[in-house]
Coordinates of C-alpha atoms in Angstrom, one line a residue:
M270 CA 18.4 35.6 25.4
S271 CA 14.7 34.5 25.3
D272 CA 15.8 30.9 26.2
L273 CA 17.7 32.2 29.3
E274 CA 14.6 34.1 30.3
S275 CA 12.3 31.3 29.8
V276 CA 14.8 29.2 32.0
A277 CA 15.1 31.5 34.5
A278 CA 11.2 31.8 34.7
L279 CA 10.8 28.3 35.2
M280 CA 13.3 28.0 37.9
E281 CA 11.4 30.6 39.9
S282 CA 8.4 28.7 39.7
T283 CA 10.1 25.6 41.3
S284 CA 9.2 26.8 44.9
S285 CA 5.5 27.0 44.0
K286 CA 5.5 23.5 42.4
I287 CA 7.3 22.0 45.5
Q288 CA 4.4 23.4 47.6
Q289 CA 1.9 22.0 45.2
L290 CA 3.6 18.7 45.5
Q291 CA 3.8 18.8 49.3
Q292 CA 0.0 19.6 49.7
A293 CA -0.7 16.7 47.4
F294 CA 1.7 14.3 49.3
A295 CA 0.0 15.2 52.6
E296 CA -3.3 14.4 51.1
L297 CA -1.9 11.2 49.8
E298 CA -0.8 10.4 53.3
R299 CA -4.0 11.2 54.7
Q300 CA -6.0 9.0 52.5
S301 CA -3.7 6.0 52.2
A302 CA -4.1 3.2 54.6
V303 CA -0.8 1.8 53.6
S304 CA 2.4 3.1 55.5
M305 CA 4.8 4.4 53.3
N306 CA 8.7 4.3 53.9
L307 CA 9.5 7.2 52.0
K308 CA 9.3 10.4 54.0
W309 CA 8.4 13.9 52.7
K310 CA 11.6 15.3 54.0
Q311 CA 13.7 13.1 51.7
L312 CA 11.6 14.1 48.6
E313 CA 12.1 17.9 49.7
D314 CA 15.7 17.5 50.0
H315 CA 16.2 15.9 46.5
F316 CA 14.2 18.5 44.6
R317 CA 16.1 21.4 46.6
G318 CA 19.3 19.8 45.4
L319 CA 18.1 20.0 42.0
E320 CA 17.0 23.4 42.1
Q321 CA 20.4 24.5 43.4
S322 CA 22.5 22.7 40.7
L323 CA 20.2 24.3 38.1
Q324 CA 21.0 27.7 39.4
Q325 CA 24.6 27.3 39.6
K326 CA 24.7 26.1 36.0
F327 CA 22.5 28.9 34.9
G328 CA 24.9 31.4 36.4
E329 CA 27.9 30.0 34.6
L330 CA 25.9 30.2 31.3
K331 CA 25.2 33.8 32.0
E332 CA 29.0 34.4 32.6
Q333 CA 30.0 32.9 29.5
E334 CA 27.5 34.7 27.4
K335 CA 28.8 38.1 28.8
E336 CA 32.3 36.9 28.0
F337 CA 31.2 36.1 24.4
Q338 CA 29.5 39.4 23.9
E339 CA 32.7 41.2 25.1
T340 CA 34.9 39.3 22.6
L341 CA 32.7 39.9 19.9
A342 CA 32.8 43.7 20.7
K343 CA 36.2 44.0 20.5
S344 CA 36.7 41.8 17.3
E345 CA 34.1 44.2 15.4
Q346 CA 36.0 47.2 16.6
M347 CA 39.5 45.9 15.6
L348 CA 37.9 44.9 12.0
E349 CA 36.5 48.5 11.8
Q350 CA 39.7 49.8 12.6
Q351 CA 41.5 47.7 10.2
E352 CA 39.1 48.6 7.4
A353 CA 39.4 52.3 7.9
A354 CA 43.0 52.0 7.4
V355 CA 42.9 50.1 4.2
V356 CA 40.3 52.6 2.7
A357 CA 42.9 55.5 3.8
K358 CA 45.7 53.5 2.1
E359 CA 43.5 53.1 -1.0
L360 CA 42.6 56.9 -1.1
T361 CA 46.2 57.9 -0.9
S362 CA 47.2 55.5 -3.6
L363 CA 44.4 56.9 -5.9
E364 CA 45.4 60.5 -5.2
R365 CA 49.0 59.6 -6.1
L366 CA 47.9 57.7 -9.3
Q367 CA 45.8 60.7 -10.2
E368 CA 48.7 63.0 -9.8
K369 CA 50.6 61.0 -12.1
R370 CA 48.2 60.8 -14.7
D371 CA 47.9 64.5 -14.7
A372 CA 51.5 65.1 -15.1
A373 CA 51.8 62.5 -18.1
L374 CA 48.6 64.0 -19.9
A375 CA 49.9 67.5 -19.4
M376 CA 53.4 66.3 -20.7
I377 CA 51.8 64.7 -23.6
F378 CA 49.4 67.5 -24.7
S379 CA 52.0 70.0 -24.5
K380 CA 54.5 68.2 -26.6
S381 CA 51.8 67.0 -29.2
K382 CA 49.6 70.0 -29.0
L383 CA 46.4 67.6 -29.1
S384 CA 47.8 65.8 -32.4
L385 CA 49.4 62.4 -33.0
P386 CA 52.0 62.7 -35.6
V387 CA 53.6 59.7 -36.9
P388 CA 57.1 59.5 -35.2
A389 CA 60.2 59.3 -37.2
I390 CA 62.5 56.5 -36.9
N391 CA 65.5 57.5 -35.0
P392 CA 68.8 55.7 -35.9
M393 CA 69.7 55.6 -32.4
D394 CA 66.5 54.0 -31.4
K395 CA 66.7 51.5 -34.2
A396 CA 70.2 50.5 -33.1
L397 CA 69.1 49.9 -29.6
Y398 CA 66.0 48.1 -30.8
N399 CA 68.4 45.8 -32.8
L400 CA 70.7 45.3 -29.6
G401 CA 67.7 44.1 -27.8
V402 CA 67.4 47.2 -25.3
K403 CA 63.9 47.4 -23.6
W404 CA 62.9 50.6 -22.5
P405 CA 60.8 50.8 -19.3
K406 CA 56.8 51.2 -19.9
L407 CA 55.5 54.8 -19.1
A408 CA 52.6 55.1 -17.0
S409 CA 50.9 57.2 -19.8
E410 CA 51.0 54.4 -22.4
G411 CA 47.5 53.3 -21.6
I412 CA 46.4 56.9 -22.3
V413 CA 48.1 57.2 -25.5
R414 CA 46.7 53.8 -26.6
L415 CA 43.4 55.3 -25.7
Q416 CA 43.8 58.3 -27.8
V417 CA 44.9 56.4 -30.5
S418 CA 41.7 54.1 -30.6
S419 CA 39.8 57.2 -30.4
A420 CA 41.5 58.6 -33.6
A421 CA 40.6 55.4 -35.5
L422 CA 37.0 56.0 -34.9
K423 CA 37.0 59.4 -36.7
P424 CA 35.3 59.4 -40.0
R425 CA 37.0 58.0 -43.3
S426 CA 38.9 61.0 -44.7
E427 CA 37.4 60.1 -48.2
L428 CA 33.7 60.6 -46.5
V429 CA 35.0 63.7 -45.0
S430 CA 36.4 65.3 -48.2
L431 CA 33.2 64.2 -50.1
C432 CA 31.0 66.2 -47.6
E433 CA 33.4 69.1 -47.6
E434 CA 33.5 69.3 -51.4
M435 CA 29.6 69.0 -51.3
N436 CA 30.0 66.2 -53.8
V437 CA 26.5 64.6 -53.8
K438 CA 27.2 62.0 -56.7
G439 CA 30.9 60.9 -55.2
L440 CA 28.9 60.6 -51.7
H441 CA 26.1 58.3 -53.4
K442 CA 29.0 56.3 -55.0
F443 CA 31.0 56.0 -51.8
I444 CA 28.0 54.7 -49.7
S445 CA 27.1 52.3 -52.5
D446 CA 30.6 50.8 -53.1
N447 CA 31.2 50.3 -49.3
R448 CA 27.4 49.0 -48.8
K449 CA 29.1 45.9 -47.0
K450 CA 30.3 48.5 -44.3
L451 CA 26.9 50.3 -43.9
A452 CA 26.5 49.8 -40.4
T453 CA 29.8 51.6 -39.7
I454 CA 29.5 54.4 -42.4
R455 CA 25.8 55.0 -40.8
E456 CA 27.6 56.0 -37.3
E457 CA 30.3 58.3 -39.4
I458 CA 27.8 60.2 -41.5
P459 CA 26.8 62.7 -38.9
S460 CA 30.3 63.9 -37.8
A461 CA 31.2 64.0 -41.7
L462 CA 28.3 66.1 -42.4
K463 CA 29.5 68.6 -39.9
K464 CA 32.4 69.3 -41.8
A465 CA 30.3 70.3 -45.0
S466 CA 29.7 74.1 -45.4
H467 CA 26.1 73.5 -46.0
P468 CA 25.0 70.0 -44.7
Y469 CA 21.1 70.8 -45.3
G470 CA 21.8 71.8 -48.8
L471 CA 23.9 68.6 -49.3
V472 CA 21.3 66.3 -48.0
L473 CA 18.8 68.2 -49.9
D474 CA 20.7 68.0 -53.3
S475 CA 21.2 64.0 -52.8
L476 CA 17.3 63.7 -52.8
E477 CA 17.0 64.7 -56.7
D478 CA 17.7 61.1 -57.9
F479 CA 15.1 59.6 -55.3
Y480 CA 12.5 59.2 -58.0
A481 CA 14.7 58.6 -61.2
G482 CA 13.3 58.3 -64.5
D483 CA 9.6 58.4 -65.3
N484 CA 8.7 54.9 -63.9
V485 CA 7.3 55.4 -60.2
V486 CA 8.5 52.0 -58.7
L487 CA 7.3 51.0 -55.2
D488 CA 10.4 49.9 -52.7
G489 CA 12.6 49.9 -56.0
K490 CA 11.5 46.4 -56.6
K491 CA 12.3 46.8 -60.2
D492 CA 15.5 48.3 -59.9
G493 CA 18.1 47.4 -57.3
D494 CA 20.4 50.6 -57.9
L495 CA 17.4 52.7 -57.3
L496 CA 16.3 51.1 -53.9
G497 CA 19.9 51.8 -53.0
V498 CA 19.8 55.3 -53.9
R499 CA 16.5 55.5 -51.6
R500 CA 18.0 53.9 -48.9
T501 CA 20.9 56.2 -49.1
C502 CA 18.9 59.3 -49.1
L503 CA 16.9 58.2 -46.2
M504 CA 20.0 57.5 -44.1
L505 CA 21.4 61.0 -44.9
M506 CA 18.2 62.5 -43.7
E507 CA 18.2 60.7 -40.6
S508 CA 21.6 61.9 -39.8
L509 CA 20.7 65.5 -39.9
G510 CA 18.6 65.0 -36.6
Q511 CA 21.8 65.0 -34.8
L512 CA 22.6 68.4 -36.2
Q513 CA 19.4 69.9 -35.2
T514 CA 18.9 71.6 -31.8
D515 CA 16.0 74.1 -32.2
D516 CA 13.2 74.3 -34.7
T517 CA 12.5 77.9 -33.8
T518 CA 16.1 79.4 -34.2
C519 CA 16.9 76.7 -37.1
F520 CA 20.7 76.8 -35.9
S521 CA 22.6 73.7 -34.8
S522 CA 25.5 73.6 -32.4
D523 CA 28.2 74.1 -35.2
G524 CA 26.4 77.3 -36.6
H525 CA 25.1 75.6 -39.6
M526 CA 21.8 77.3 -40.7
L527 CA 18.6 75.8 -42.0
T528 CA 17.8 78.9 -44.0
A529 CA 14.4 79.9 -45.4
D530 CA 15.8 79.1 -48.9
I531 CA 16.5 75.6 -48.2
K532 CA 13.0 75.1 -46.4
E533 CA 11.4 76.6 -49.6
R534 CA 13.4 73.7 -51.6
A535 CA 12.5 71.1 -49.2
K536 CA 8.8 72.1 -49.5
K537 CA 9.0 71.8 -53.1
T538 CA 10.4 68.5 -53.1
A539 CA 7.8 67.4 -50.6
F540 CA 5.1 68.3 -52.7
E541 CA 6.4 66.6 -55.4
W542 CA 7.1 63.2 -53.6
K543 CA 3.5 63.6 -52.1
S544 CA 2.0 63.7 -55.5
K545 CA 4.2 60.7 -56.7
L546 CA 3.4 58.7 -53.4
D547 CA -0.4 59.1 -54.3
C548 CA 0.2 57.2 -57.4
L549 CA 2.0 54.3 -55.6
D550 CA 0.1 51.3 -54.3
I551 CA 1.4 51.6 -50.8
D552 CA -1.4 49.3 -49.5
A553 CA 0.8 46.4 -50.7
S554 CA 3.8 47.4 -48.6
N555 CA 2.2 45.8 -45.6
G556 CA 3.3 48.6 -43.1
N557 CA 6.9 48.8 -44.6
C558 CA 6.8 51.4 -47.3
L559 CA 10.2 53.0 -47.8
E560 CA 8.7 56.0 -49.7
A561 CA 6.1 57.0 -47.3
H562 CA 8.9 56.8 -44.4
A563 CA 11.2 59.0 -46.8
F564 CA 8.2 61.7 -47.1
L565 CA 7.7 61.8 -43.3
Q566 CA 11.5 61.7 -42.8
L567 CA 11.9 64.7 -45.1
L568 CA 9.1 66.6 -43.4
A569 CA 10.9 66.1 -39.8
S570 CA 14.5 66.5 -41.0
F571 CA 13.7 70.0 -42.8
G572 CA 11.2 71.0 -40.2
I573 CA 8.5 71.4 -42.6
S574 CA 5.6 69.2 -41.0
A575 CA 3.5 72.2 -40.4
E576 CA 2.7 72.6 -43.9
Y577 CA 0.5 69.4 -43.8
N578 CA -2.4 68.5 -41.6
E579 CA -1.8 66.1 -38.8
D580 CA -4.7 63.8 -39.8
D581 CA -3.1 63.3 -43.3
L582 CA 0.2 62.7 -41.7
C583 CA -1.4 60.1 -39.5
K584 CA -3.0 58.4 -42.4
L585 CA 0.5 57.3 -43.8
L586 CA 1.7 55.9 -40.3
P587 CA 0.1 52.6 -41.0
Y588 CA 2.2 52.3 -44.1
V589 CA 5.5 52.8 -41.8
S590 CA 4.2 50.8 -38.9
R591 CA 6.5 48.0 -39.2
R592 CA 9.7 50.0 -39.4
R593 CA 12.0 50.6 -36.2
Q594 CA 12.3 54.3 -36.8
T595 CA 8.6 54.8 -36.4
P596 CA 8.2 55.7 -33.0
E597 CA 11.0 58.4 -33.0
L598 CA 9.6 59.8 -36.4
C599 CA 6.2 60.3 -34.9
R600 CA 7.6 62.2 -31.9
L601 CA 9.8 64.2 -34.4
L602 CA 6.6 65.2 -36.5
G603 CA 4.6 65.9 -33.2
L604 CA 2.0 63.1 -33.5
S605 CA 2.4 61.6 -30.1
Q606 CA -1.0 62.9 -28.9
K607 CA -2.4 61.1 -32.3
M608 CA -1.0 57.7 -31.6
P609 CA -4.1 56.0 -29.8
G610 CA -6.1 56.6 -33.1
V611 CA -3.3 55.2 -35.2
I612 CA -3.0 52.2 -32.9
G613 CA -6.8 51.6 -33.1
V614 CA -6.8 51.6 -36.9
L615 CA -3.9 49.0 -36.9
V616 CA -6.1 46.9 -34.8
E617 CA -9.0 47.2 -36.9
S618 CA -6.9 46.4 -39.9
G619 CA -6.1 43.1 -38.6
R620 CA -2.5 44.2 -37.7
P621 CA -2.2 43.8 -33.9
I622 CA 1.5 42.9 -34.0
D623 CA 2.4 46.5 -35.2
A624 CA -0.2 48.1 -32.9
I625 CA 1.3 46.5 -29.7
N626 CA 4.8 47.5 -30.8
L627 CA 3.7 51.1 -31.0
A628 CA 1.4 50.7 -27.8
Y629 CA 4.6 49.8 -26.0
A630 CA 6.7 52.5 -27.5
F631 CA 4.2 55.2 -26.4
E632 CA 3.1 53.5 -23.1
L633 CA -0.4 52.7 -24.0
T634 CA -0.5 49.2 -22.9
K635 CA -3.2 49.6 -20.6
Q636 CA -5.6 51.1 -23.3
F637 CA -4.5 48.4 -25.7
D638 CA -3.9 45.3 -23.6
P639 CA -1.2 43.2 -25.7
V640 CA -2.6 39.9 -24.6
Q641 CA -6.1 40.3 -25.3
L642 CA -5.3 41.7 -28.8
L643 CA -3.0 38.6 -29.4
K644 CA -5.6 36.3 -28.3
A645 CA -8.5 37.9 -30.6
Y646 CA -6.1 37.9 -33.5
L647 CA -5.5 34.2 -33.4
R648 CA -9.2 33.5 -33.1
D649 CA -9.9 35.4 -36.2
V650 CA -7.4 33.6 -37.9
K651 CA -8.6 30.0 -36.8
K652 CA -12.1 31.0 -37.5
V653 CA -11.4 32.1 -40.9
S654 CA -9.4 28.8 -41.3
H655 CA -11.9 26.4 -40.3
A656 CA -14.8 28.5 -41.8
K657 CA -13.2 28.1 -45.4
N658 CA -11.4 24.8 -45.2
V659 CA -14.7 23.0 -45.6
K660 CA -15.3 24.4 -49.3
M661 CA -11.9 25.1 -50.4
S662 CA -9.5 23.3 -53.1
P663 CA -6.6 21.5 -51.5
G664 CA -4.2 24.4 -52.8
A665 CA -6.4 27.1 -51.0
Q666 CA -6.3 25.0 -47.8
N667 CA -2.7 24.9 -47.9
E668 CA -2.6 28.6 -48.2
M669 CA -5.0 29.1 -45.3
N670 CA -2.7 26.7 -42.9
E671 CA 0.3 28.7 -44.2
R672 CA -1.5 31.9 -43.1
E673 CA -2.3 30.3 -39.6
L674 CA 1.2 29.1 -39.1
S675 CA 2.7 32.4 -40.0
A676 CA 0.4 34.1 -37.4
L677 CA 1.3 31.6 -34.8
K678 CA 5.0 32.3 -35.2
A679 CA 4.5 36.1 -35.3
V680 CA 2.6 36.0 -32.1
I681 CA 5.1 33.9 -30.3
K682 CA 7.9 36.3 -31.3
C683 CA 5.8 39.1 -30.0
I684 CA 5.4 37.5 -26.8
E685 CA 9.1 36.7 -26.3
E686 CA 10.1 40.2 -27.4
H687 CA 7.7 41.9 -24.8
K688 CA 8.2 39.1 -22.0
L689 CA 4.7 38.1 -21.9
E690 CA 5.0 34.6 -21.2
E691 CA 3.5 34.7 -17.4
Q692 CA 0.4 36.1 -19.0
Y693 CA 0.0 34.2 -22.5
P694 CA 2.1 31.0 -22.2
V695 CA 3.7 30.0 -25.6
D696 CA 3.5 26.2 -25.1
P697 CA 0.1 25.5 -26.5
L698 CA 1.0 27.7 -29.4
Q699 CA 4.3 25.9 -30.1
K700 CA 2.6 22.7 -30.1
R701 CA 0.1 24.1 -32.7
V702 CA 3.0 25.3 -34.8
L703 CA 4.4 21.7 -34.6
Q704 CA 1.2 20.2 -35.7
L705 CA 0.7 22.4 -38.7
E706 CA 4.4 21.8 -40.0
K707 CA 3.9 18.0 -39.5
A708 CA 0.6 18.1 -41.5
K709 CA 2.5 20.3 -44.2
A710 CA 5.3 17.8 -44.5
D711 CA 2.8 14.7 -44.7
K712 CA 1.0 16.4 -47.5
R713 CA 4.2 17.1 -49.3
R714 CA 5.2 13.5 -49.0
A715 CA 1.8 12.4 -50.2
V716 CA 1.9 14.7 -53.3
E717 CA 5.4 13.5 -54.3
A718 CA 4.2 9.9 -53.7
A719 CA 1.1 10.3 -56.0
K720 CA 3.3 11.7 -58.8
P721 CA 4.1 9.1 -61.7
Q722 CA 7.8 7.7 -61.3
S723 CA 9.6 8.6 -64.7
K724 CA 11.9 5.9 -66.2
R725 CA 15.1 6.0 -64.8
P726 CA 18.0 6.8 -67.1
R727 CA 20.7 4.6 -67.5
A728 CA 24.2 5.1 -66.6
N729 CA 25.0 6.2 -70.3
G730 CA 22.4 8.7 -70.2
S731 CA 20.3 7.0 -72.7
A732 CA 17.1 5.0 -72.3
F733 CA 18.6 2.1 -74.6
A734 CA 21.1 -0.5 -73.9
P735 CA 24.5 0.3 -75.6
R736 CA 25.2 -1.4 -78.9
A737 CA 27.1 -4.7 -78.5
T738 CA 30.5 -4.8 -79.8
G739 CA 33.6 -7.2 -80.0
F740 CA 35.8 -4.6 -78.0
V741 CA 36.7 -4.3 -74.4
D742 CA 34.3 -1.8 -72.8
N743 CA 37.1 -0.4 -70.6
N744 CA 38.8 1.8 -73.0
F745 CA 41.7 3.7 -71.6
Y746 CA 41.5 6.6 -73.9
P747 CA 38.5 9.3 -73.9
T748 CA 35.5 8.2 -75.9
T749 CA 34.4 10.1 -79.1
P750 CA 31.2 10.5 -80.8
E751 CA 30.5 7.6 -83.2
R752 CA 31.7 8.7 -86.5
H753 CA 30.0 6.1 -88.7
P754 CA 26.6 4.6 -88.3
S755 CA 25.9 1.0 -87.3
Y756 CA 24.2 -0.1 -90.5
P757 CA 26.0 -0.5 -93.9
Y758 CA 23.3 1.3 -95.8
E759 CA 23.7 4.3 -93.8
R760 CA 27.2 4.9 -94.3
Q761 CA 28.6 7.5 -96.4
F762 CA 31.1 7.1 -99.2
V763 CA 34.2 8.7 -98.4
Y764 CA 36.4 8.0 -101.3
G765 CA 37.2 4.9 -103.7
A766 CA 39.5 2.1 -103.4
E767 CA 42.9 2.7 -104.8
A768 CA 44.1 1.3 -108.0
H769 CA 46.5 -1.1 -106.6
H770 CA 44.8 -4.5 -105.5
H771 CA 45.8 -6.9 -102.6
P772 CA 45.0 -10.1 -102.3
M773 CA 41.7 -10.6 -100.0
M774 CA 42.3 -12.0 -96.9
T775 CA 40.2 -15.1 -95.7
S776 CA 39.6 -14.1 -92.4
A777 CA 40.3 -11.1 -90.2
P778 CA 43.6 -11.3 -88.5
Y779 CA 42.1 -9.6 -85.2
T780 CA 38.9 -10.2 -83.4
I781 CA 37.0 -7.4 -85.2
Q782 CA 33.4 -8.1 -86.3
P783 CA 32.9 -8.1 -90.0
A784 CA 30.6 -5.4 -90.2
H785 CA 33.8 -3.4 -89.2
T786 CA 36.4 -4.9 -91.5
P787 CA 39.5 -2.8 -91.0
Y788 CA 41.5 -4.2 -94.0
Y789 CA 43.6 -1.9 -96.4
G790 CA 41.6 0.0 -99.1
N791 CA 38.0 -0.5 -98.0
G792 CA 37.6 3.4 -97.2
Y793 CA 36.7 3.1 -93.5
P794 CA 39.1 3.6 -90.9
I795 CA 38.9 1.5 -87.7
Q796 CA 36.6 3.0 -85.1
F797 CA 37.9 2.1 -82.0
Q798 CA 41.4 2.1 -81.2
L799 CA 42.9 -0.6 -78.7
P800 CA 44.6 0.6 -75.8
Y801 CA 48.4 0.5 -75.5
I802 CA 49.4 -1.9 -72.9
H803 CA 52.5 -1.3 -71.2

């Protein structure tokens, strides 16, 4: 429409333009000394004709536009009517399908009473199957299949029976025997614990072997079985979280009670664990201490965290900062308000990766800028590496380069996990990683080249050449150890010559060396057996 309006405005100004042209032409006639054959009347008639033709074409365009708008409106109206009809048909079909589903579900539930017994094989059905008779598929077939799949997700009957029997040793053994399916068992344990008469008591009883024996071992490094027991105990305590609803009433949704007696037992266990935890060198765990995690989980699962000072609990958090359950564990213990201080401790101790993960978990990234922390961490690593490389042995320099390489890889992983590529590009870091890895490979090759080359052993496994004999080397029979030495004075006498004497042979009938004369009665059997040639 804007183009048509501009054209109309230009056509309206045509008259004024003609008048201006007339005045200019008159002025030109007055000032010109040459007579002109072209008269003004002719020019005026020409421009008037052009004006009329333009107005006529403009009118035709307006009529065509009007017709197009009417056709477009009719088409849109027809499309809306067709769309409404399709939607109405779909709704009608969905209502009918829902009615059929409801009827099928009602029939199935009324017959099976919410159970799926294994159907007995009817002889008639078997005969029809053998004859190739195919029954039509029911509309409820998908629903039945859905119920069967949901039944398959139920906990294993053995796991449920162990929880019902309160069999602690059997539960530990079952989890240990099925450790390859630990991810599935972890999902099934909460529902299995609900079948136990006292789930809290069952889990508390399972913690007795956490510190088995007199040796206090960190992370079970000296005993793989002990490490498996501790991980099982931790998993059972974490599963209790789904049974808890209210810490004030101590009741779960299924009516299982967290009694005062169980709480007292849990407090006693926590006191024993805390005393043994103080004896451990948990600083060496580097933020991944299983024992500290289990102690904090014990307090959270049995609701006894109020027995300990929050500051003392916060001192244990740096020892579990690398574990994925730490943020949720802090919330269960009510330590969310203390997290800025914990993150600050991690930053000061040179562990910015753990600090950044916790900052994202508790939405504290404005207070602790991840990019600035990562850059400062790499600056410190490079500063220490370059400062010590000047007065260090080659082995210590390699160790510092390894430390820088590990730091670079950890920073790149952190940037990719939290999507910080726009704020902190990883291309320079990856180039530095490639440079360090290349230098590491070059040093390894140089060290290997500097080592003295040992004498290559011969094919027979000896550094000396084999003894030369007159026999063919390609023996078709397996070789045996040499029974007799090469020199006559080293040979042992086996038995004496027999009494009957045979005439001595002037020459050996076979191509055998004199040192190994095989004639009868010399007391030495032939050492080599010639192959039997077919």
